[in-house]
Coordinates of N, CA and C in Angstrom, one line a residue:
M1 N 0.8 -1.2 0.0 CA 0.0 0.0 0.0 C 0.9 1.2 0.0
K2 N 0.6 2.2 -0.9 CA 1.4 3.4 -1.0 C 1.0 4.4 0.2
T3 N 1.9 5.1 0.6 CA 1.7 6.1 1.7 C 1.9 7.5 1.1
A4 N 0.9 8.4 1.3 CA 1.1 9.8 0.9 C 1.0 10.6 2.2
L5 N 1.8 11.6 2.2 CA 1.8 12.6 3.3 C 1.4 13.9 2.7
I6 N 0.3 14.5 3.1 CA -0.2 15.8 2.6 C -0.2 16.8 3.7
T7 N 0.5 17.9 3.4 CA 0.5 19.1 4.3 C -0.7 19.9 3.9
G8 N -1.3 20.6 4.9 CA -2.5 21.4 4.6 C -3.7 20.5 4.2
H9 N -3.8 19.3 4.8 CA -4.8 18.3 4.4 C -6.2 18.6 4.9
S10 N -6.4 19.5 5.7 CA -7.7 19.7 6.4 C -8.7 20.5 5.7
S11 N -8.3 21.2 4.6 CA -9.2 22.1 3.9 C -8.8 22.2 2.5
G12 N -9.7 22.8 1.7 CA -9.4 23.1 0.3 C -8.9 22.0 -0.6
L13 N -7.9 22.3 -1.4 CA -7.3 21.3 -2.3 C -6.7 20.1 -1.5
G14 N -6.1 20.4 -0.4 CA -5.4 19.3 0.4 C -6.5 18.3 0.9
A15 N -7.6 18.8 1.4 CA -8.7 17.9 1.8 C -9.2 17.1 0.7
A16 N -9.4 17.7 -0.5 CA -10.0 17.0 -1.6 C -9.0 15.9 -2.1
L17 N -7.7 16.3 -2.1 CA -6.7 15.3 -2.6 C -6.6 14.1 -1.6
H18 N -6.7 14.4 -0.3 CA -6.7 13.4 0.7 C -7.8 12.4 0.5
Q19 N -9.0 13.0 0.2 CA -10.2 12.1 0.0 C -10.0 11.2 -1.3
H20 N -9.5 11.8 -2.3 CA -9.3 11.0 -3.6 C -8.3 9.9 -3.4
L21 N -7.2 10.2 -2.8 CA -6.2 9.2 -2.6 C -6.6 8.1 -1.6
E22 N -7.3 8.5 -0.6 CA -7.9 7.5 0.4 C -8.9 6.6 -0.4
G23 N -9.7 7.2 -1.3 CA -10.6 6.3 -2.0 C -9.9 5.4 -3.0
M24 N -8.7 5.7 -3.3 CA -7.9 4.8 -4.2 C -7.1 3.7 -3.4
G25 N -7.3 3.7 -2.1 CA -6.7 2.7 -1.2 C -5.4 3.0 -0.7
W26 N -5.0 4.3 -0.7 CA -3.7 4.7 -0.2 C -3.8 4.9 1.3
N27 N -2.6 4.7 2.0 CA -2.5 5.1 3.4 C -2.2 6.6 3.4
L28 N -3.0 7.3 4.2 CA -2.8 8.8 4.2 C -2.3 9.3 5.6
V29 N -1.4 10.2 5.5 CA -0.9 11.0 6.7 C -1.1 12.4 6.4
G30 N -1.8 13.1 7.3 CA -2.0 14.5 7.1 C -1.4 15.4 8.2
W31 N -0.8 16.5 7.7 CA -0.2 17.4 8.7 C -0.8 18.8 8.4
S32 N -1.3 19.4 9.5 CA -1.7 20.8 9.4 C -1.8 21.3 10.9
T33 N -2.0 22.6 11.0 CA -2.2 23.2 12.3 C -3.4 22.6 13.0
D34 N -4.4 22.1 12.2 CA -5.6 21.6 12.8 C -5.3 20.3 13.6
N35 N -4.3 19.6 13.3 CA -3.9 18.4 14.1 C -2.5 18.7 14.8
G36 N -2.2 19.9 15.0 CA -1.1 20.3 15.8 C 0.3 20.3 15.2
V37 N 0.4 20.2 13.9 CA 1.7 20.2 13.2 C 1.9 21.6 12.5
D38 N 2.9 22.3 12.9 CA 3.3 23.5 12.3 C 4.4 23.1 11.3
V39 N 4.0 23.1 10.0 CA 5.0 22.6 9.0 C 6.1 23.6 8.7
A40 N 6.0 24.8 9.3 CA 7.1 25.7 9.1 C 8.1 25.7 10.3
D41 N 7.8 24.8 11.3 CA 8.6 24.8 12.5 C 9.4 23.4 12.5
A42 N 10.7 23.5 12.6 CA 11.5 22.2 12.6 C 11.1 21.3 13.7
S43 N 11.0 21.7 14.9 CA 10.7 20.8 16.0 C 9.4 20.2 15.9
S44 N 8.4 20.9 15.4 CA 7.0 20.4 15.2 C 7.0 19.3 14.1
V45 N 7.8 19.5 13.1 CA 7.9 18.6 12.0 C 8.6 17.3 12.4
R46 N 9.7 17.5 13.1 CA 10.4 16.3 13.6 C 9.5 15.4 14.6
D47 N 8.8 16.1 15.4 CA 7.9 15.4 16.4 C 6.8 14.6 15.7
A48 N 6.4 15.1 14.5 CA 5.3 14.5 13.8 C 5.7 13.3 13.0
I49 N 7.0 13.0 12.8 CA 7.5 11.9 12.0 C 7.4 10.6 12.8
A50 N 6.4 9.8 12.5 CA 6.2 8.6 13.3 C 7.3 7.6 13.0
P51 N 7.7 6.8 14.0 CA 8.7 5.7 13.7 C 8.3 4.8 12.6
G52 N 9.2 4.5 11.7 CA 8.9 3.6 10.6 C 8.2 4.2 9.5
L53 N 7.9 5.5 9.5 CA 7.2 6.1 8.4 C 8.0 6.0 7.1
K54 N 7.4 5.6 6.0 CA 8.0 5.7 4.7 C 7.0 6.3 3.7
V55 N 7.4 7.5 3.2 CA 6.5 8.3 2.4 C 6.8 8.0 0.9
D56 N 5.8 7.5 0.2 CA 6.0 7.3 -1.2 C 5.7 8.6 -2.0
V57 N 4.7 9.4 -1.5 CA 4.4 10.6 -2.1 C 4.2 11.7 -1.1
L58 N 4.9 12.8 -1.2 CA 4.8 14.0 -0.3 C 4.1 15.0 -1.2
V59 N 3.0 15.6 -0.7 CA 2.3 16.7 -1.3 C 2.4 17.9 -0.4
N60 N 3.2 18.8 -0.8 CA 3.3 20.1 0.0 C 2.2 21.0 -0.5
C61 N 1.1 21.0 0.3 CA -0.1 21.8 -0.1 C -0.4 22.9 0.9
A62 N 0.3 22.9 2.1 CA 0.0 24.0 3.1 C 0.2 25.4 2.5
G63 N -0.8 26.2 2.7 CA -0.7 27.6 2.2 C -1.6 28.5 2.9
V64 N -1.2 29.8 3.0 CA -2.0 30.9 3.6 C -1.9 32.1 2.6
N65 N -2.8 33.0 2.8 CA -2.8 34.2 2.0 C -3.2 35.4 2.9
Y66 N -2.5 36.5 2.7 CA -2.9 37.8 3.2 C -2.7 38.8 2.0
I67 N -3.6 39.7 1.8 CA -3.5 40.7 0.8 C -3.6 42.1 1.4
N68 N -2.8 43.0 0.9 CA -2.7 44.4 1.5 C -2.0 45.2 0.5
W69 N -2.1 46.5 0.7 CA -1.2 47.4 -0.1 C 0.2 47.2 0.4
H70 N 1.1 47.5 -0.6 CA 2.5 47.2 -0.3 C 3.0 47.8 1.0
E71 N 2.8 49.1 1.2 CA 3.3 49.8 2.4 C 2.6 49.5 3.6
D72 N 1.4 48.8 3.5 CA 0.6 48.5 4.7 C 0.8 47.1 5.2
T73 N 1.6 46.3 4.5 CA 1.7 44.9 4.8 C 2.6 44.8 6.1
P74 N 2.0 44.2 7.1 CA 2.8 44.0 8.4 C 4.0 43.0 8.1
I75 N 5.1 43.2 8.8 CA 6.2 42.3 8.7 C 5.8 40.8 9.1
D76 N 5.0 40.7 10.1 CA 4.6 39.4 10.6 C 3.8 38.6 9.5
E77 N 3.0 39.4 8.7 CA 2.2 38.7 7.6 C 3.2 38.3 6.5
W78 N 4.1 39.1 6.2 CA 5.1 38.8 5.2 C 5.9 37.5 5.6
D79 N 6.3 37.4 6.9 CA 7.0 36.3 7.4 C 6.2 35.0 7.4
R80 N 4.9 35.1 7.8 CA 4.1 33.9 7.8 C 3.8 33.4 6.4
L81 N 3.6 34.3 5.5 CA 3.5 33.9 4.1 C 4.7 33.1 3.6
M82 N 5.9 33.7 3.8 CA 7.1 33.1 3.3 C 7.3 31.7 4.1
N83 N 7.1 31.7 5.4 CA 7.3 30.5 6.1 C 6.4 29.3 5.7
T84 N 5.1 29.7 5.6 CA 4.1 28.6 5.2 C 4.2 28.2 3.8
N85 N 4.3 29.2 2.9 CA 4.2 28.9 1.4 C 5.4 28.4 0.8
A86 N 6.6 28.7 1.4 CA 7.9 28.3 0.8 C 8.8 27.6 1.7
R87 N 9.0 28.1 2.9 CA 9.9 27.5 3.8 C 9.4 26.1 4.2
S88 N 8.1 25.9 4.3 CA 7.6 24.6 4.8 C 7.9 23.5 3.7
M89 N 7.9 23.8 2.5 CA 8.2 22.9 1.4 C 9.6 22.3 1.6
W90 N 10.5 23.3 1.8 CA 11.9 22.9 2.0 C 12.1 22.2 3.3
L91 N 11.5 22.7 4.4 CA 11.7 22.1 5.7 C 11.1 20.7 5.8
V92 N 9.9 20.5 5.4 CA 9.3 19.2 5.5 C 10.1 18.1 4.7
T93 N 10.5 18.5 3.5 CA 11.3 17.6 2.7 C 12.6 17.3 3.4
K94 N 13.3 18.3 3.9 CA 14.6 18.1 4.6 C 14.4 17.2 5.8
E95 N 13.5 17.4 6.6 CA 13.3 16.6 7.8 C 13.0 15.2 7.5
L96 N 12.1 14.9 6.5 CA 11.8 13.6 6.1 C 13.0 12.8 5.6
L97 N 13.8 13.5 4.8 CA 15.1 12.9 4.3 C 16.0 12.6 5.4
L98 N 16.2 13.5 6.3 CA 17.2 13.3 7.4 C 16.7 12.2 8.4
A99 N 15.4 12.0 8.4 CA 14.8 10.9 9.3 C 14.8 9.6 8.5
G100 N 15.2 9.6 7.3 CA 15.1 8.3 6.5 C 13.6 7.9 6.2
A101 N 12.7 8.9 6.2 CA 11.3 8.6 6.0 C 10.8 8.7 4.6
M102 N 11.6 9.0 3.7 CA 11.2 9.0 2.3 C 11.6 7.7 1.6
A103 N 10.6 7.1 0.9 CA 10.8 5.8 0.2 C 11.8 6.1 -1.0
K104 N 12.2 5.1 -1.6 CA 13.0 5.2 -2.8 C 12.6 4.1 -3.8
P105 N 12.1 4.5 -5.0 CA 11.9 5.9 -5.4 C 10.7 6.6 -4.7
A106 N 10.6 7.9 -4.8 CA 9.5 8.6 -4.2 C 9.1 9.8 -5.1
T107 N 8.1 10.5 -4.8 CA 7.6 11.6 -5.6 C 7.2 12.7 -4.6
I108 N 7.5 14.0 -5.0 CA 7.1 15.1 -4.3 C 6.3 16.0 -5.2
V109 N 5.1 16.4 -4.8 CA 4.3 17.4 -5.6 C 4.2 18.7 -4.7
N110 N 4.7 19.8 -5.3 CA 4.5 21.1 -4.6 C 3.3 21.8 -5.2
I111 N 2.4 22.2 -4.4 CA 1.3 23.0 -4.9 C 1.7 24.5 -4.8
V112 N 1.9 25.1 -6.0 CA 2.4 26.4 -6.1 C 1.2 27.3 -6.3
S113 N 1.1 28.1 -7.4 CA 0.0 29.0 -7.6 C 0.3 29.8 -8.9
N114 N -0.7 30.2 -9.6 CA -0.5 31.1 -10.7 C 0.1 32.4 -10.3
A115 N -0.1 32.7 -8.9 CA 0.5 33.9 -8.4 C 2.1 33.9 -8.4
S116 N 2.6 32.8 -8.7 CA 4.1 32.7 -8.8 C 4.7 33.4 -10.1
H117 N 3.8 33.6 -11.1 CA 4.3 34.2 -12.3 C 3.4 35.3 -12.8
M118 N 2.4 35.7 -12.0 CA 1.4 36.7 -12.5 C 1.3 37.8 -11.5
P119 N 1.7 39.1 -11.7 CA 1.5 40.1 -10.8 C 0.0 40.3 -10.5
M120 N -0.3 40.6 -9.2 CA -1.7 40.8 -8.8 C -1.7 42.0 -7.8
T121 N -2.8 42.8 -7.8 CA -2.9 44.0 -6.9 C -3.0 43.5 -5.5
N122 N -2.3 44.2 -4.6 CA -2.4 44.0 -3.1 C -1.8 42.6 -2.7
S123 N -0.9 42.1 -3.6 CA -0.5 40.7 -3.4 C 1.0 40.5 -3.4
A124 N 1.8 41.6 -3.1 CA 3.3 41.5 -3.2 C 3.9 40.3 -2.4
A125 N 3.4 40.2 -1.1 CA 4.0 39.2 -0.2 C 3.6 37.8 -0.6
Y126 N 2.3 37.6 -0.9 CA 1.8 36.3 -1.4 C 2.5 35.9 -2.6
N127 N 2.6 36.8 -3.6 CA 3.2 36.4 -4.9 C 4.6 36.1 -4.8
A128 N 5.3 36.9 -3.9 CA 6.7 36.6 -3.7 C 6.9 35.2 -3.0
S129 N 6.1 34.9 -2.1 CA 6.2 33.5 -1.5 C 5.9 32.4 -2.5
K130 N 5.0 32.6 -3.4 CA 4.7 31.6 -4.4 C 5.8 31.6 -5.5
G131 N 6.4 32.8 -5.8 CA 7.6 32.8 -6.7 C 8.7 32.0 -6.1
A132 N 8.9 32.1 -4.8 CA 9.9 31.3 -4.1 C 9.6 29.8 -4.2
A133 N 8.3 29.5 -4.0 CA 7.9 28.1 -4.1 C 8.1 27.5 -5.5
H134 N 8.0 28.4 -6.5 CA 8.2 27.9 -7.9 C 9.6 27.5 -8.2
I135 N 10.5 28.4 -7.9 CA 11.9 28.1 -8.1 C 12.5 27.0 -7.2
L136 N 11.9 27.0 -6.0 CA 12.3 25.9 -5.1 C 11.9 24.5 -5.6
T137 N 10.8 24.4 -6.3 CA 10.3 23.2 -6.9 C 11.3 22.7 -8.0
L138 N 11.7 23.7 -8.8 CA 12.7 23.3 -9.8 C 14.0 22.9 -9.2
Q139 N 14.4 23.6 -8.2 CA 15.7 23.3 -7.5 C 15.7 22.0 -6.8
M140 N 14.5 21.7 -6.2 CA 14.4 20.4 -5.5 C 14.5 19.2 -6.4
N141 N 13.9 19.3 -7.6 CA 14.1 18.2 -8.5 C 15.5 18.1 -9.0
R142 N 16.1 19.2 -9.3 CA 17.5 19.1 -9.7 C 18.4 18.4 -8.7
E143 N 18.2 18.6 -7.4 CA 19.1 18.0 -6.4 C 18.6 16.7 -6.0
L144 N 17.3 16.5 -5.8 CA 16.8 15.2 -5.2 C 16.6 14.1 -6.2
K145 N 16.5 14.4 -7.5 CA 16.3 13.3 -8.4 C 17.5 12.4 -8.5
K146 N 18.7 13.0 -8.7 CA 19.9 12.2 -8.8 C 20.4 11.6 -7.4
R147 N 20.2 12.4 -6.4 CA 20.8 12.0 -5.1 C 19.9 11.1 -4.3
H148 N 18.6 11.2 -4.5 CA 17.7 10.4 -3.7 C 16.6 9.6 -4.5
D149 N 16.7 9.7 -5.8 CA 15.7 9.1 -6.7 C 14.2 9.6 -6.4
I150 N 14.1 10.9 -6.2 CA 12.8 11.5 -5.9 C 12.5 12.4 -7.1
T151 N 11.3 12.2 -7.6 CA 10.8 13.0 -8.7 C 10.0 14.2 -8.1
V152 N 10.3 15.4 -8.5 CA 9.6 16.5 -7.9 C 9.0 17.3 -9.1
F153 N 7.7 17.6 -8.9 CA 7.0 18.5 -9.9 C 6.0 19.3 -9.1
G154 N 5.5 20.3 -9.8 CA 4.5 21.2 -9.2 C 3.3 21.4 -10.0
V155 N 2.2 21.8 -9.3 CA 1.0 22.2 -9.9 C 0.6 23.6 -9.5
S156 N 0.3 24.5 -10.4 CA 0.0 25.9 -10.1 C -1.5 26.2 -10.4
P157 N -2.4 26.0 -9.5 CA -3.8 26.3 -9.8 C -4.0 27.8 -9.7
N158 N -5.1 28.3 -10.3 CA -5.5 29.6 -10.1 C -6.5 29.7 -8.9
K159 N -7.3 30.7 -8.8 CA -8.1 30.9 -7.6 C -9.1 29.7 -7.5
M160 N -9.1 29.1 -6.3 CA -10.0 27.9 -6.0 C -11.4 28.4 -5.6
S161 N -12.4 27.6 -5.9 CA -13.8 28.0 -5.5 C -14.1 27.3 -4.1
G162 N -14.9 28.0 -3.3 CA -15.4 27.5 -2.1 C -14.5 27.2 -1.0
T163 N -13.3 27.8 -1.0 CA -12.3 27.6 0.0 C -12.3 28.7 1.0
R164 N -11.7 28.5 2.2 CA -11.5 29.6 3.1 C -10.7 30.8 2.6
M165 N -9.6 30.4 1.8 CA -8.8 31.4 1.2 C -9.6 32.2 0.2
S166 N -10.4 31.6 -0.6 CA -11.2 32.4 -1.6 C -12.2 33.3 -0.9
A167 N -12.8 32.8 0.1 CA -13.7 33.7 0.9 C -13.0 34.9 1.5
Y168 N -11.8 34.7 2.0 CA -11.0 35.8 2.6 C -10.6 36.8 1.5
I169 N -10.2 36.3 0.3 CA -9.8 37.2 -0.7 C -11.0 38.1 -1.2
G170 N -12.1 37.5 -1.3 CA -13.3 38.2 -1.7 C -13.7 39.3 -0.8
Q171 N -13.5 39.0 0.5 CA -13.8 40.0 1.6 C -12.8 41.1 1.6
R172 N -11.5 40.7 1.5 CA -10.5 41.8 1.6 C -10.4 42.7 0.3
V173 N -10.7 42.1 -0.8 CA -10.8 43.0 -2.0 C -11.8 44.1 -1.8
C174 N -13.0 43.7 -1.3 CA -14.0 44.8 -1.0 C -13.5 45.8 0.0
E175 N -12.8 45.4 1.0 CA -12.3 46.3 2.1 C -11.2 47.2 1.5
L176 N -10.3 46.7 0.7 CA -9.2 47.4 0.3 C -9.5 48.4 -0.9
R177 N -10.4 48.0 -1.7 CA -10.7 48.7 -3.0 C -12.1 49.4 -3.0
G178 N -12.8 49.2 -2.0 CA -14.1 49.9 -1.9 C -15.1 49.3 -2.9
M179 N -15.0 48.0 -3.2 CA -16.0 47.4 -4.1 C -17.1 46.7 -3.4
T180 N -18.2 46.5 -4.1 CA -19.2 45.6 -3.5 C -18.8 44.2 -3.8
P181 N -19.4 43.3 -3.1 CA -19.1 41.8 -3.3 C -19.3 41.4 -4.8
E182 N -20.4 42.0 -5.4 CA -20.7 41.7 -6.8 C -19.6 42.2 -7.7
E183 N -19.1 43.5 -7.4 CA -18.1 44.1 -8.2 C -16.8 43.3 -8.1
A184 N -16.5 42.9 -6.9 CA -15.2 42.1 -6.6 C -15.2 40.8 -7.3
E185 N -16.4 40.1 -7.3 CA -16.5 38.8 -8.0 C -16.3 39.0 -9.5
A186 N -17.0 40.0 -10.0 CA -16.9 40.2 -11.5 C -15.5 40.6 -11.9
Y187 N -14.8 41.4 -11.1 CA -13.4 41.8 -11.3 C -12.5 40.6 -11.4
Q188 N -12.6 39.7 -10.4 CA -11.7 38.5 -10.3 C -12.0 37.5 -11.4
L189 N -13.3 37.2 -11.7 CA -13.7 36.3 -12.7 C -13.2 36.7 -14.1
A190 N -13.1 38.0 -14.3 CA -12.7 38.5 -15.6 C -11.3 38.2 -15.9
S191 N -10.5 37.9 -14.9 CA -9.1 37.6 -15.1 C -8.8 36.1 -15.3
L192 N -9.9 35.3 -15.1 CA -9.7 33.8 -15.2 C -10.1 33.3 -16.6
P193 N -9.2 32.6 -17.3 CA -9.4 32.2 -18.7 C -10.7 31.3 -18.8
A194 N -11.0 30.5 -17.8 CA -12.2 29.6 -17.9 C -13.4 30.4 -17.5
G195 N -13.3 31.6 -17.0 CA -14.4 32.4 -16.6 C -15.0 32.0 -15.3
E196 N -14.4 31.1 -14.6 CA -14.8 30.7 -13.3 C -13.7 30.2 -12.4
E197 N -13.9 30.2 -11.1 CA -12.9 29.7 -10.2 C -12.7 28.2 -10.4
T198 N -11.5 27.7 -10.1 CA -11.2 26.3 -10.2 C -11.8 25.5 -9.1
D199 N -12.4 24.4 -9.5 CA -13.0 23.5 -8.5 C -11.9 22.6 -7.9
P200 N -11.8 22.7 -6.5 CA -10.7 21.9 -5.9 C -10.8 20.4 -6.1
N201 N -12.0 19.9 -6.1 CA -12.2 18.5 -6.3 C -11.8 18.0 -7.7
T202 N -12.0 18.8 -8.7 CA -11.6 18.5 -10.1 C -10.1 18.5 -10.2
C203 N -9.5 19.5 -9.6 CA -8.0 19.6 -9.6 C -7.4 18.5 -8.8
A204 N -8.0 18.1 -7.7 CA -7.5 17.0 -6.9 C -7.6 15.7 -7.6
E205 N -8.7 15.5 -8.4 CA -8.9 14.3 -9.2 C -7.8 14.2 -10.2
F206 N -7.4 15.3 -10.8 CA -6.3 15.4 -11.8 C -5.0 15.0 -11.2
I207 N -4.7 15.5 -10.0 CA -3.4 15.2 -9.4 C -3.4 13.7 -8.9
A208 N -4.5 13.3 -8.4 CA -4.6 11.9 -8.0 C -4.3 10.9 -9.2
F209 N -4.9 11.3 -10.3 CA -4.6 10.5 -11.5 C -3.2 10.4 -11.9
L210 N -2.5 11.6 -11.8 CA -1.1 11.6 -12.1 C -0.3 10.7 -11.1
L211 N -0.7 10.7 -9.9 CA 0.0 10.0 -8.8 C -0.3 8.5 -8.8
S212 N -1.4 8.1 -9.4 CA -1.8 6.8 -9.3 C -0.8 5.8 -9.9
E213 N 0.0 6.2 -10.9 CA 1.0 5.3 -11.4 C 2.2 6.2 -11.7
R214 N 3.4 5.7 -11.4 CA 4.6 6.5 -11.6 C 4.8 6.8 -13.0
Q215 N 4.4 6.0 -13.9 CA 4.6 6.2 -15.3 C 3.8 7.5 -15.8
R216 N 2.8 7.8 -15.1 CA 2.0 9.0 -15.4 C 2.6 10.3 -15.0
H217 N 3.6 10.3 -14.1 CA 4.2 11.6 -13.7 C 5.7 11.6 -13.8
K218 N 6.4 10.5 -14.1 CA 7.8 10.5 -14.0 C 8.5 11.5 -15.0
Y219 N 7.8 11.7 -16.1 CA 8.4 12.7 -17.1 C 8.0 14.1 -16.8
L220 N 7.3 14.3 -15.7 CA 7.0 15.7 -15.2 C 8.1 16.2 -14.3
A221 N 9.2 15.4 -14.1 CA 10.3 15.9 -13.2 C 10.8 17.3 -13.6
G222 N 10.7 18.1 -12.6 CA 11.2 19.5 -12.8 C 10.2 20.4 -13.6
C223 N 9.0 19.9 -13.7 CA 8.0 20.7 -14.4 C 7.0 21.3 -13.4
I224 N 6.4 22.4 -13.8 CA 5.3 23.0 -13.0 C 4.1 23.2 -13.9
L225 N 3.0 22.5 -13.7 CA 1.8 22.5 -14.5 C 0.9 23.6 -14.2
P226 N 0.6 24.5 -15.1 CA -0.5 25.5 -14.8 C -1.8 24.8 -14.8
Y227 N -2.7 25.1 -13.8 CA -4.0 24.5 -13.8 C -5.0 25.7 -13.6
G228 N -5.6 26.1 -14.8 CA -6.4 27.3 -14.8 C -5.7 28.6 -15.2
A229 N -4.4 28.4 -15.6 CA -3.6 29.5 -16.1 C -3.0 30.3 -14.9

């Protein structure tokens, strides 16, 4: 039985992917603040690694978002964004490797964002954290593929529907720009090529399909797939 470890498994895309892989018969391990694991803190990550754990697939899905005008962004928000959205990918991977908890061969999927390559208003800190996650994904495959037989690739979704993050963004756009909820929704949808927000369940189904057989994702090593542009 394959084992997948998903960070940020308790909501949004992480929860949907957890459900899909569990339905395919995988053994699932979930880490998030909801079950007491701070994936950006080394001690918390080390304490969460159970004896004998062997991870076939690591999905780094933990993520947070704050939006604000550049000069109004608090330093603690900048730090939390960087720590959760980028540092955690590096840290969780590092600690699993040091603990001998990654299988060989293994796969790592980093959930990035279209914010990694697309400027957005009020989003300097978030976009910078996702830009860091983007280049980190490429760097991880370069180092881990040859040294540890780990395939690393990424998926970059656009704005997800029905998530806590999406609800927060909708509310903050109204506060920061003086829009009504209807105006904010129309503004955001206009920038999405499909004309609608991405369904987390559909995206999770796509990722689960790629992970179901190594043959389906091994050639994605070092790639980042846009999902929704």
